[in-house]
C-alpha positions as a Markdown table, in Angstrom:
| # | Residue | x | y | z |
|---|---|---|---|---|
| 1 | Met | -26.2 | 28.4 | -23.6 |
| 2 | Ala | -25.2 | 27.8 | -19.7 |
| 3 | Pro | -21.4 | 29.0 | -18.7 |
| 4 | Leu | -20.4 | 26.1 | -18.3 |
| 5 | Thr | -21.2 | 24.6 | -21.2 |
| 6 | Leu | -20.2 | 27.8 | -23.4 |
| 7 | Lys | -16.8 | 27.3 | -21.8 |
| 8 | Arg | -16.5 | 23.2 | -23.0 |
| 9 | Tyr | -17.4 | 24.2 | -26.4 |
| 10 | Val | -14.2 | 27.0 | -26.9 |
| 11 | Arg | -11.7 | 24.9 | -25.5 |
| 12 | Gln | -13.1 | 22.0 | -28.1 |
| 13 | Trp | -13.5 | 24.1 | -31.1 |
| 14 | Val | -9.8 | 25.6 | -30.8 |
| 15 | Asn | -8.6 | 22.1 | -29.4 |
| 16 | His | -9.8 | 20.6 | -33.1 |
| 17 | Leu | -8.4 | 23.5 | -34.7 |
| 18 | Ala | -5.1 | 23.3 | -33.0 |
| 19 | Gly | -5.1 | 19.9 | -34.5 |
| 20 | Cys | -3.4 | 16.4 | -33.0 |
| 21 | Arg | 0.7 | 16.7 | -32.8 |
| 22 | Ala | 2.6 | 13.4 | -33.9 |
| 23 | Phe | 5.1 | 11.9 | -31.3 |
| 24 | Ala | 7.9 | 10.4 | -33.7 |
| 25 | Thr | 8.8 | 14.0 | -36.1 |
| 26 | Thr | 11.3 | 14.6 | -37.8 |
| 27 | Ala | 12.3 | 18.0 | -35.4 |
| 28 | Ser | 11.5 | 15.6 | -32.1 |
| 29 | Arg | 14.4 | 13.2 | -33.1 |
| 30 | Gln | 17.0 | 15.9 | -34.1 |
| 31 | Lys | 15.9 | 17.8 | -30.4 |
| 32 | Pro | 14.5 | 15.5 | -28.3 |
| 33 | Glu | 11.1 | 16.5 | -26.3 |
| 34 | His | 11.0 | 17.0 | -22.4 |
| 35 | Val | 8.9 | 15.0 | -20.1 |
| 36 | Arg | 8.0 | 16.3 | -17.2 |
| 37 | Ile | 7.7 | 13.4 | -14.2 |
| 38 | Val | 6.4 | 13.7 | -11.1 |
| 39 | Glu | 8.0 | 11.5 | -8.5 |
| 40 | Val | 5.4 | 10.3 | -6.3 |
| 41 | Gly | 7.3 | 8.5 | -3.9 |
| 42 | Pro | 7.3 | 10.2 | -0.2 |
| 43 | Arg | 4.4 | 10.9 | -0.3 |
| 44 | Asp | 2.3 | 8.2 | -2.1 |
| 45 | Gly | 4.7 | 5.3 | -1.9 |
| 46 | Leu | 5.9 | 5.9 | 2.0 |
| 47 | Gln | 1.7 | 6.2 | 3.5 |
| 48 | Asn | 0.9 | 2.8 | 3.2 |
| 49 | Glu | 3.7 | 1.1 | 4.8 |
| 50 | Lys | 3.4 | -0.2 | 8.0 |
| 51 | Gln | 6.4 | 0.1 | 9.5 |
| 52 | Thr | 7.1 | 2.9 | 11.0 |
| 53 | Ile | 9.5 | 5.2 | 8.3 |
| 54 | Pro | 11.8 | 7.7 | 10.3 |
| 55 | Phe | 11.3 | 11.8 | 10.0 |
| 56 | Lys | 15.2 | 11.5 | 9.6 |
| 57 | Thr | 14.9 | 9.1 | 6.7 |
| 58 | Lys | 11.5 | 10.5 | 5.0 |
| 59 | Ile | 13.5 | 13.8 | 5.0 |
| 60 | Glu | 16.7 | 12.1 | 3.7 |
| 61 | Leu | 14.9 | 11.0 | 0.1 |
| 62 | Cys | 13.1 | 14.0 | -0.6 |
| 63 | Glu | 16.9 | 15.7 | 0.0 |
| 64 | Arg | 18.8 | 12.4 | -2.7 |
| 65 | Leu | 15.3 | 12.8 | -4.4 |
| 66 | Ala | 15.9 | 16.9 | -4.9 |
| 67 | Arg | 19.4 | 16.2 | -6.3 |
| 68 | Thr | 18.3 | 14.3 | -9.7 |
| 69 | Gly | 17.1 | 16.1 | -11.6 |
| 70 | Leu | 13.5 | 15.7 | -10.6 |
| 71 | Asp | 11.8 | 19.2 | -10.8 |
| 72 | Thr | 8.7 | 18.1 | -9.6 |
| 73 | Ile | 8.1 | 16.3 | -5.6 |
| 74 | Glu | 5.1 | 14.7 | -4.0 |
| 75 | Ala | 6.6 | 15.3 | -0.4 |
| 76 | Gly | 3.3 | 14.6 | 2.0 |
| 77 | Ser | -0.4 | 14.4 | 2.8 |
| 78 | Phe | -2.4 | 16.9 | 5.6 |
| 79 | Val | -4.7 | 13.9 | 5.8 |
| 80 | Ser | -5.2 | 13.1 | 9.7 |
| 81 | Pro | -2.5 | 11.4 | 11.5 |
| 82 | Lys | -4.9 | 8.9 | 13.6 |
| 83 | Trp | -6.0 | 6.9 | 10.0 |
| 84 | Val | -2.7 | 7.7 | 8.3 |
| 85 | Pro | 0.4 | 7.4 | 10.7 |
| 86 | Gln | 3.1 | 8.1 | 8.2 |
| 87 | Met | 2.2 | 11.1 | 6.7 |
| 88 | Asp | 1.9 | 12.1 | 10.9 |
| 89 | Asn | 4.4 | 14.7 | 10.6 |
| 90 | Ser | 4.0 | 16.2 | 7.2 |
| 91 | Ser | 3.6 | 20.0 | 9.2 |
| 92 | Val | 6.8 | 19.8 | 10.8 |
| 93 | Met | 8.4 | 18.2 | 7.0 |
| 94 | Leu | 6.9 | 21.1 | 5.6 |
| 95 | Glu | 8.4 | 23.7 | 7.7 |
| 96 | His | 12.4 | 21.7 | 7.9 |
| 97 | Met | 11.9 | 21.7 | 4.4 |
| 98 | Leu | 11.0 | 25.8 | 4.1 |
| 99 | Glu | 14.0 | 26.6 | 6.6 |
| 100 | Thr | 16.5 | 24.6 | 4.7 |
| 101 | Pro | 15.3 | 23.8 | 1.0 |
| 102 | Pro | 17.4 | 20.5 | -0.4 |
| 103 | Ser | 19.7 | 21.8 | -2.6 |
| 104 | Ala | 19.1 | 20.9 | -6.0 |
| 105 | Pro | 20.5 | 21.7 | -9.6 |
| 106 | Gly | 17.3 | 24.0 | -10.3 |
| 107 | Gly | 14.2 | 24.5 | -8.8 |
| 108 | Val | 12.2 | 22.2 | -7.2 |
| 109 | Thr | 7.9 | 22.5 | -7.1 |
| 110 | Tyr | 7.1 | 20.1 | -3.5 |
| 111 | Gln | 3.5 | 18.9 | -3.8 |
| 112 | Trp | 1.1 | 17.9 | -0.5 |
| 113 | Leu | -2.0 | 16.5 | -0.6 |
| 114 | Leu | -4.7 | 17.4 | 1.6 |
| 115 | Pro | -8.6 | 16.4 | 1.7 |
| 116 | Asn | -10.4 | 19.3 | 2.5 |
| 117 | Gln | -10.2 | 22.6 | 4.3 |
| 118 | Lys | -9.1 | 21.6 | 7.6 |
| 119 | Gly | -5.7 | 20.2 | 5.7 |
| 120 | Leu | -5.5 | 23.2 | 3.9 |
| 121 | Asp | -5.8 | 24.9 | 7.1 |
| 122 | Arg | -2.4 | 23.5 | 8.1 |
| 123 | Phe | -0.8 | 24.0 | 4.7 |
| 124 | Leu | -1.3 | 27.5 | 5.2 |
| 125 | Ser | -0.8 | 27.9 | 8.7 |
| 126 | Thr | 2.6 | 26.3 | 8.1 |
| 127 | Cys | 3.8 | 28.7 | 5.5 |
| 128 | Glu | 2.1 | 31.5 | 6.8 |
| 129 | Ala | 4.6 | 31.3 | 9.6 |
| 130 | Phe | 7.5 | 30.9 | 7.8 |
| 131 | Ser | 6.9 | 33.9 | 6.0 |
| 132 | Arg | 6.9 | 36.3 | 8.5 |
| 133 | Ser | 9.6 | 34.8 | 10.1 |
| 134 | Ala | 10.9 | 35.5 | 6.4 |
| 135 | Ser | 10.1 | 38.4 | 6.2 |
| 136 | Ser | 11.7 | 39.3 | 10.1 |
| 137 | Ser | 14.8 | 37.8 | 9.5 |
| 138 | Tyr | 16.6 | 37.5 | 5.5 |
| 139 | Ser | 17.5 | 41.2 | 4.4 |
| 140 | Asn | 18.1 | 40.1 | 1.5 |
| 141 | Pro | 15.0 | 39.7 | -0.2 |
| 142 | Ser | 16.6 | 38.0 | -3.3 |
| 143 | Arg | 16.8 | 35.4 | -0.9 |
| 144 | Met | 12.7 | 35.4 | -1.0 |
| 145 | Arg | 9.9 | 34.7 | -3.7 |
| 146 | Pro | 6.5 | 35.3 | -3.2 |
| 147 | Val | 3.7 | 32.6 | -4.1 |
| 148 | Gly | 2.2 | 33.5 | -7.4 |
| 149 | Ala | 5.5 | 34.5 | -9.2 |
| 150 | Asp | 5.7 | 32.1 | -11.7 |
| 151 | Gln | 7.5 | 29.3 | -9.9 |
| 152 | Gly | 7.6 | 26.4 | -12.2 |
| 153 | Pro | 4.9 | 23.7 | -13.1 |
| 154 | Ala | 2.3 | 22.6 | -10.6 |
| 155 | Leu | 2.3 | 19.5 | -11.6 |
| 156 | Asn | 0.2 | 17.8 | -12.8 |
| 157 | Thr | 0.6 | 14.1 | -10.4 |
| 158 | Ser | -3.5 | 10.2 | -5.5 |
| 159 | Ala | -6.0 | 11.5 | -1.4 |
| 160 | Gln | -4.3 | 8.4 | -1.7 |
| 161 | Asp | -3.5 | 10.5 | -4.6 |
| 162 | Pro | -5.4 | 7.9 | -7.2 |
| 163 | Asn | -3.5 | 5.8 | -4.8 |
| 164 | Glu | -3.5 | 7.9 | -1.8 |
| 165 | Met | -5.7 | 7.5 | 0.7 |
| 166 | Pro | -5.2 | 6.9 | 4.2 |
| 167 | Ser | -4.6 | 3.8 | 5.7 |
| 168 | Ala | -7.0 | 2.5 | 7.5 |
| 169 | Thr | -9.9 | 0.3 | 7.8 |
| 170 | Ser | -12.1 | 2.0 | 5.4 |
| 171 | Ala | -11.5 | 4.4 | 3.4 |
| 172 | Ala | -14.9 | 6.8 | 5.3 |
| 173 | Asp | -12.4 | 5.9 | 8.5 |
| 174 | Ala | -9.8 | 8.0 | 7.6 |
| 175 | Met | -12.5 | 11.0 | 6.4 |
| 176 | Ser | -14.4 | 10.8 | 9.6 |
| 177 | Ser | -12.3 | 13.2 | 11.5 |
| 178 | Tyr | -13.2 | 15.9 | 9.0 |
| 179 | Pro | -16.3 | 16.9 | 8.6 |
| 180 | Thr | -18.4 | 16.5 | 6.1 |
| 181 | Pro | -19.6 | 18.8 | 3.9 |
| 182 | Pro | -23.9 | 17.9 | 3.6 |
| 183 | Pro | -24.9 | 16.8 | 0.1 |
| 184 | Ser | -24.5 | 19.6 | -2.6 |
| 185 | Pro | -26.2 | 19.1 | -6.0 |
| 186 | Ala | -23.3 | 19.0 | -8.8 |
| 187 | Pro | -21.2 | 22.4 | -8.7 |
| 188 | Ser | -22.9 | 26.1 | -9.9 |
| 189 | Asn | -21.8 | 27.2 | -13.4 |
| 190 | Asn | -20.0 | 29.5 | -11.4 |
| 191 | Gln | -16.9 | 27.2 | -11.6 |
| 192 | Gly | -14.1 | 30.0 | -11.5 |
| 193 | Arg | -11.6 | 30.5 | -14.6 |
| 194 | Ala | -12.5 | 29.6 | -18.4 |
| 195 | Leu | -9.5 | 27.1 | -19.1 |
| 196 | Asn | -6.5 | 29.2 | -21.1 |
| 197 | Thr | -6.9 | 28.0 | -24.2 |
| 198 | Ser | -3.8 | 29.7 | -26.3 |
| 199 | Ser | -0.9 | 27.7 | -27.4 |
| 200 | Arg | 1.4 | 26.4 | -24.7 |
| 201 | Gly | 4.8 | 24.4 | -24.8 |
| 202 | Ser | 4.1 | 20.1 | -24.4 |
| 203 | Asn | 4.6 | 21.0 | -20.9 |
| 204 | Ala | 2.1 | 23.1 | -18.3 |
| 205 | Met | 3.3 | 25.3 | -16.4 |
| 206 | Pro | 7.2 | 25.3 | -17.2 |
| 207 | Phe | 9.7 | 26.9 | -14.9 |
| 208 | Ser | 11.2 | 30.2 | -14.4 |
| 209 | Pro | 14.0 | 31.1 | -13.2 |
| 210 | Pro | 13.2 | 32.3 | -9.8 |
| 211 | Gly | 12.7 | 36.1 | -9.0 |
| 212 | Ser | 11.9 | 36.5 | -12.8 |
| 213 | Ala | 8.3 | 37.6 | -12.1 |
| 214 | Ser | 6.4 | 39.4 | -8.6 |
| 215 | Ser | 3.6 | 38.7 | -7.1 |
| 216 | Gln | 0.6 | 41.4 | -8.0 |
| 217 | Asn | -1.8 | 40.0 | -4.7 |
| 218 | Pro | -0.9 | 41.1 | -1.2 |
| 219 | Ser | -1.7 | 37.6 | 0.0 |
| 220 | Ser | 0.5 | 35.8 | -1.5 |
| 221 | Leu | 3.1 | 33.6 | 0.6 |
| 222 | Ser | 6.4 | 33.6 | 0.1 |
| 223 | Phe | 8.7 | 30.8 | -0.2 |
| 224 | Pro | 13.1 | 30.4 | -0.3 |
| 225 | Ser | 14.3 | 30.6 | -3.9 |
| 226 | Ser | 14.3 | 28.2 | -6.8 |
| 227 | Thr | 11.5 | 26.1 | -4.7 |
| 228 | Ser | 8.0 | 26.7 | -5.0 |
| 229 | His | 4.5 | 24.7 | -2.8 |
| 230 | Glu | 1.7 | 23.0 | -3.9 |
| 231 | Ile | -1.1 | 21.5 | -2.8 |
| 232 | Ser | -2.9 | 18.3 | -4.5 |
| 233 | Leu | -6.1 | 17.6 | -4.7 |
| 234 | Phe | -8.1 | 13.8 | -5.2 |
| 235 | Cys | -11.5 | 12.4 | -6.6 |
| 236 | Ala | -12.5 | 9.2 | -8.0 |
| 237 | Ala | -14.3 | 8.4 | -11.3 |
| 238 | Thr | -16.5 | 6.3 | -9.6 |
| 239 | Glu | -19.5 | 6.3 | -7.1 |
| 240 | Ser | -18.2 | 3.1 | -5.7 |
| 241 | Phe | -14.7 | 4.2 | -5.3 |
| 242 | Ser | -15.7 | 7.9 | -3.8 |
| 243 | Gln | -18.3 | 6.3 | -1.6 |
| 244 | Arg | -15.7 | 4.2 | 0.4 |
| 245 | Asn | -12.7 | 5.9 | -0.5 |
| 246 | Thr | -14.0 | 9.9 | 0.9 |
| 247 | Asn | -16.9 | 9.1 | 2.4 |
| 248 | Cys | -19.3 | 11.5 | -0.2 |
| 249 | Ser | -20.8 | 11.2 | -3.6 |
| 250 | Ile | -18.5 | 12.5 | -7.0 |
| 251 | Ala | -20.7 | 15.4 | -6.6 |
| 252 | Glu | -20.2 | 16.2 | -3.2 |
| 253 | Ser | -16.5 | 16.0 | -3.1 |
| 254 | Leu | -16.1 | 18.2 | -6.3 |
| 255 | Ala | -18.5 | 20.8 | -4.2 |
| 256 | Arg | -15.8 | 20.5 | -1.0 |
| 257 | Phe | -13.0 | 21.3 | -4.2 |
| 258 | His | -14.5 | 24.4 | -5.4 |
| 259 | Pro | -13.1 | 26.5 | -2.1 |
| 260 | Ile | -11.1 | 24.7 | -1.2 |
| 261 | Ile | -9.4 | 25.8 | -4.8 |
| 262 | Ala | -10.4 | 29.1 | -4.3 |
| 263 | His | -8.7 | 29.6 | -1.4 |
| 264 | Ala | -5.6 | 28.6 | -2.3 |
| 265 | Lys | -5.3 | 29.8 | -5.3 |
| 266 | Ala | -6.5 | 33.5 | -3.9 |
| 267 | Arg | -2.9 | 32.8 | -1.4 |
| 268 | Gly | -1.7 | 32.4 | -4.7 |
| 269 | Val | -0.8 | 28.5 | -4.2 |
| 270 | Lys | -1.5 | 26.6 | -6.9 |
| 271 | Ala | -3.8 | 23.4 | -7.4 |
| 272 | Arg | -2.8 | 19.9 | -8.9 |
| 273 | Ala | -6.2 | 17.4 | -8.8 |
| 274 | Tyr | -6.1 | 13.5 | -9.1 |
| 275 | Ile | -9.4 | 11.7 | -10.6 |
| 276 | Ser | -8.1 | 8.1 | -9.4 |
| 277 | Val | -9.6 | 4.8 | -11.1 |
| 278 | Ala | -9.9 | 6.3 | -13.9 |
| 279 | Leu | -9.0 | 3.3 | -16.5 |
| 280 | Gly | -10.4 | 0.6 | -14.2 |
| 281 | Cys | -12.6 | 0.3 | -10.3 |
| 282 | Pro | -11.8 | -2.5 | -8.1 |
| 283 | Phe | -15.5 | -2.3 | -6.9 |
| 284 | Asp | -17.5 | -2.1 | -10.6 |
| 285 | Gly | -15.0 | -4.0 | -12.8 |
| 286 | Pro | -12.1 | -3.1 | -15.1 |
| 287 | Ser | -15.1 | -1.6 | -18.3 |
| 288 | Ala | -15.9 | 1.4 | -15.4 |
| 289 | Pro | -15.8 | 4.1 | -14.9 |
| 290 | Ala | -16.8 | 5.6 | -18.4 |
| 291 | Pro | -14.5 | 8.0 | -20.3 |
| 292 | Gly | -17.5 | 10.3 | -21.0 |
| 293 | Ala | -17.3 | 10.3 | -16.9 |
| 294 | Val | -13.6 | 11.0 | -16.3 |
| 295 | Thr | -13.7 | 13.8 | -19.3 |
| 296 | Asp | -16.8 | 16.2 | -17.0 |
| 297 | Ile | -14.9 | 15.7 | -13.4 |
| 298 | Ala | -11.6 | 16.8 | -15.3 |
| 299 | Ala | -13.2 | 19.8 | -17.3 |
| 300 | Ser | -15.5 | 20.5 | -13.2 |
| 301 | Leu | -11.4 | 20.4 | -12.0 |
| 302 | Leu | -9.9 | 22.6 | -14.7 |
| 303 | Glu | -13.2 | 25.0 | -14.9 |
| 304 | Met | -12.6 | 25.7 | -10.9 |
| 305 | Gly | -9.4 | 26.9 | -11.1 |
| 306 | Ala | -7.1 | 23.5 | -10.8 |
| 307 | Asp | -4.2 | 24.2 | -12.5 |
| 308 | Ala | -3.5 | 20.8 | -14.0 |
| 309 | Ile | -5.2 | 16.9 | -13.1 |
| 310 | Ser | -3.2 | 13.8 | -13.1 |
| 311 | Val | -6.0 | 10.9 | -14.4 |
| 312 | Ala | -4.6 | 7.6 | -12.4 |
| 313 | Asp | -5.1 | 4.1 | -12.7 |
| 314 | Thr | -5.4 | 3.3 | -9.7 |
| 315 | Thr | -6.2 | -0.6 | -9.9 |
| 316 | Gly | -3.6 | -0.9 | -12.9 |
| 317 | Met | -6.6 | -2.1 | -14.6 |
| 318 | Gly | -4.9 | 0.5 | -17.5 |
| 319 | Thr | -5.0 | -1.6 | -21.2 |
| 320 | Pro | -3.7 | 0.0 | -24.0 |
| 321 | Pro | -7.6 | 0.4 | -26.0 |
| 322 | Arg | -8.6 | 1.8 | -22.6 |
| 323 | Thr | -6.1 | 4.5 | -22.3 |
| 324 | Arg | -6.5 | 5.9 | -26.0 |
| 325 | Glu | -10.0 | 5.9 | -25.7 |
| 326 | Leu | -10.2 | 8.3 | -22.3 |
| 327 | Leu | -7.4 | 10.0 | -24.2 |
| 328 | Arg | -9.2 | 10.7 | -26.8 |
| 329 | Ala | -12.4 | 11.4 | -24.9 |
| 330 | Leu | -10.8 | 13.9 | -22.6 |
| 331 | Ser | -8.9 | 15.5 | -26.1 |
| 332 | Ala | -13.1 | 15.6 | -28.1 |
| 333 | Ala | -13.9 | 17.3 | -24.9 |
| 334 | Gly | -11.5 | 20.2 | -25.3 |
| 335 | Ile | -8.8 | 19.6 | -22.4 |
| 336 | Arg | -5.3 | 20.3 | -23.1 |
| 337 | Arg | -2.7 | 17.5 | -23.3 |
| 338 | Glu | -0.5 | 19.9 | -21.3 |
| 339 | Asp | -2.5 | 20.3 | -18.4 |
| 340 | Val | -2.9 | 16.1 | -18.2 |
| 341 | Ala | -0.1 | 13.8 | -16.1 |
| 342 | Leu | -0.8 | 9.9 | -16.2 |
| 343 | His | -0.4 | 7.5 | -12.6 |
| 344 | Phe | 0.2 | 4.4 | -14.0 |
| 345 | His | 0.0 | 1.1 | -11.4 |
| 346 | Asp | 2.4 | -1.7 | -13.0 |
| 347 | Thr | 0.0 | -4.2 | -11.6 |
| 348 | Tyr | -0.2 | -6.3 | -14.4 |
| 349 | Gly | 3.1 | -4.8 | -16.0 |
| 350 | Met | 0.8 | -2.7 | -18.6 |
| 351 | Ala | 2.8 | 1.1 | -17.1 |
| 352 | Leu | 4.6 | 1.3 | -19.5 |
| 353 | Val | 3.0 | -0.1 | -22.7 |
| 354 | Asn | 0.5 | 2.8 | -21.7 |
| 355 | Thr | 2.6 | 5.0 | -21.3 |
| 356 | Leu | 3.8 | 4.3 | -25.1 |
| 357 | Val | 0.3 | 4.9 | -25.9 |
| 358 | Ala | 0.0 | 8.7 | -23.9 |
| 359 | Leu | 3.1 | 9.4 | -25.8 |
| 360 | Glu | 2.0 | 8.7 | -29.0 |
| 361 | His | -1.3 | 10.9 | -27.5 |
| 362 | Gly | 0.7 | 13.7 | -26.6 |
| 363 | Ile | 1.2 | 13.9 | -23.0 |
| 364 | Arg | 4.5 | 14.3 | -21.7 |
| 365 | Thr | 3.6 | 14.2 | -17.3 |
| 366 | Phe | 3.6 | 11.4 | -15.3 |
| 367 | Asp | 4.1 | 9.8 | -12.0 |
| 368 | Ala | 6.4 | 8.1 | -10.4 |
| 369 | Ala | 7.5 | 6.5 | -7.5 |
| 370 | Val | 11.4 | 6.1 | -6.8 |
| 371 | Gly | 12.3 | 1.7 | -6.4 |
| 372 | Gly | 8.5 | 1.4 | -7.3 |
| 373 | Leu | 6.8 | 2.6 | -4.2 |
| 374 | Gly | 3.3 | 2.7 | -3.3 |
| 375 | Gly | 0.3 | 0.5 | -3.5 |
| 376 | Cys | -3.6 | 1.4 | -2.6 |
| 377 | Pro | -5.3 | 0.9 | 0.1 |
| 378 | Phe | -8.7 | 0.3 | -1.3 |
| 379 | Ser | -7.9 | -1.6 | -4.3 |
| 380 | Pro | -7.4 | -4.6 | -3.6 |
| 381 | Gly | -4.6 | -6.1 | -5.6 |
| 382 | Ala | -3.2 | -2.7 | -6.5 |
| 383 | Thr | 1.0 | -2.8 | -6.5 |
| 384 | Gly | 3.0 | 0.0 | -6.5 |
| 385 | Asn | 3.7 | 3.3 | -8.7 |
| 386 | Val | 5.4 | 2.5 | -11.9 |
| 387 | Ala | 9.6 | 3.3 | -10.8 |
| 388 | Thr | 11.0 | 6.0 | -11.5 |
| 389 | Glu | 13.9 | 3.4 | -13.2 |
| 390 | Glu | 12.0 | 2.4 | -15.3 |
| 391 | Met | 10.2 | 5.8 | -16.3 |
| 392 | Val | 13.5 | 7.4 | -17.0 |
| 393 | Tyr | 15.3 | 4.1 | -18.6 |
| 394 | Phe | 12.3 | 4.1 | -21.2 |
| 395 | Leu | 11.8 | 7.5 | -21.9 |
| 396 | Asp | 15.4 | 7.5 | -22.6 |
| 397 | Ser | 15.1 | 4.6 | -25.0 |
| 398 | Leu | 12.5 | 7.0 | -27.1 |
| 399 | Gly | 15.2 | 10.2 | -27.0 |
| 400 | Leu | 13.1 | 11.9 | -25.2 |
| 401 | Arg | 15.2 | 14.1 | -22.1 |
| 402 | Thr | 13.4 | 13.8 | -18.9 |
| 403 | Gly | 17.1 | 15.5 | -17.1 |
| 404 | Val | 16.5 | 13.1 | -14.3 |
| 405 | Asp | 20.0 | 11.3 | -13.7 |
| 406 | Leu | 18.8 | 7.1 | -13.7 |
| 407 | Met | 21.9 | 5.8 | -11.6 |
| 408 | Glu | 21.6 | 8.0 | -9.1 |
| 409 | Val | 17.6 | 7.5 | -9.0 |
| 410 | Ser | 18.3 | 3.9 | -8.8 |
| 411 | Arg | 20.8 | 4.2 | -5.8 |
| 412 | Ile | 17.9 | 6.0 | -3.9 |
| 413 | Gly | 15.7 | 3.0 | -5.0 |
| 414 | Glu | 18.0 | 0.5 | -3.6 |
| 415 | Trp | 17.8 | 2.7 | 0.1 |
| 416 | Ile | 14.8 | 3.6 | 0.4 |
| 417 | Asn | 14.0 | -0.1 | -0.3 |
| 418 | Gly | 16.7 | -1.2 | 1.9 |
| 419 | Glu | 15.1 | 1.2 | 5.1 |
| 420 | Leu | 11.7 | -0.8 | 4.4 |
| 421 | Ser | 13.4 | -4.5 | 4.6 |
| 422 | Arg | 11.8 | -4.9 | 0.5 |
| 423 | Asp | 14.0 | -6.6 | -2.4 |
| 424 | His | 14.9 | -3.7 | -4.8 |
| 425 | Gly | 14.5 | -5.6 | -7.6 |
| 426 | Ile | 10.5 | -6.8 | -7.2 |
| 427 | Gly | 10.3 | -2.7 | -7.3 |
| 428 | Ser | 12.4 | -1.9 | -10.1 |
| 429 | Arg | 14.4 | -4.6 | -12.6 |
| 430 | Val | 15.7 | -1.7 | -14.1 |
| 431 | Gly | 17.2 | -0.2 | -11.4 |
| 432 | Lys | 18.3 | -2.9 | -9.9 |
| 433 | Ala | 20.3 | -4.6 | -13.7 |
| 434 | Ser | 21.8 | -0.6 | -13.7 |
| 435 | Leu | 23.5 | -0.8 | -10.5 |
| 436 | Ser | 24.2 | -4.1 | -11.3 |
| 437 | Arg | 25.9 | -3.5 | -14.3 |
| 438 | Ala | 28.2 | -0.6 | -13.1 |
| 439 | Arg | 29.6 | -1.8 | -9.9 |
| 440 | Trp | 30.5 | -5.3 | -12.7 |
| 441 | Thr | 31.9 | -2.7 | -14.7 |
| 442 | Glu | 33.7 | -0.3 | -11.6 |
| 443 | Lys | 35.1 | -4.1 | -10.3 |
| 444 | Gln | 36.2 | -5.4 | -14.6 |
| 445 | Gly | 38.3 | -1.8 | -13.9 |
| 446 | Lys | 40.2 | -2.4 | -10.8 |
| 447 | Gln | 41.9 | -5.8 | -12.1 |
């Protein structure tokens, strides 16, 4: 039996023995389960905007979000500024956030999307410069911690995230400034580590106090205490979308990721991988791809070292039956729910319904964007991500715990939509309603 086939067989068997955990149990009602929200607004939400967004605005957005209780924020992307001008200053943003970490009630992980080795090189170059500077200027080692210590979630959240690719005339153009590898066969059997099949809590990679572990890897980078920085990659679940979005086949895309993930892991940097158009493709239709195609890609990514997979409904075409079918396929393939996040767009108003289906299946990590920002330039008709305000309110109403301040997120949603000259109520009805009620209550109290 080939190594990868054996790994997948083991995962399937362990998953079968573990059984499926029910969503609504007496224990969960007595002690609310934690659900992690990965905030993708600063990157996926802003990258498709036509107007220029000031650097100060993007920094303020990240700083304000960090104070809401969110523990994972996708802050930028290292793609070609020629095609994604809004991400032009991601290197400067990363440098700023390393030198002046946003204050937060707890630890925060910042994620940075990149399309290829060149993007990783830019990310690592910025981090290495900070590490050298910090090692010579910080006399108190407790202020720094090496990457590779248990730094919290690598979450699980688009190259345009499934909703996050360059806003170029075509996706192929967006990738043209980066070297595209020649056609390659599917990744070899030697894919890296076998998946961890030990039991874990409902959220992968739980956050540990800063400095709780030290890295044994001398090549690891160092980040400010209470923060960590990770990378995210993206691929597509259909050949049509892959060719238009990344100018290569799915197999070539996976072959490209393998050395990137290996390089990042060698430096102690965790990697998250997005699978775009997993519940409907703008070119192949709402029934594509087949669930098996998504599970094969997810298994390959995890086997080559990805720490988490974000399965994305890029088009918003996903329905409850399709979502349930896909989650069952992932489970049958031995892919643990702790390794999976879901990324929904609310194009057809199905995002929260699909979220409920995922919760019942045991998924506890979801992507969202403050104010409902975002969209996919290569998916006609796709609107923004499900709003963080909507997600927090929905999960709270089910008795689940997010640790996110709904009112503060609503204020941020109103502010950033105002900066973009948008109506906050269109992106987030919950945000608008929450603020209206709070203001009415405050007014009544003054009378």
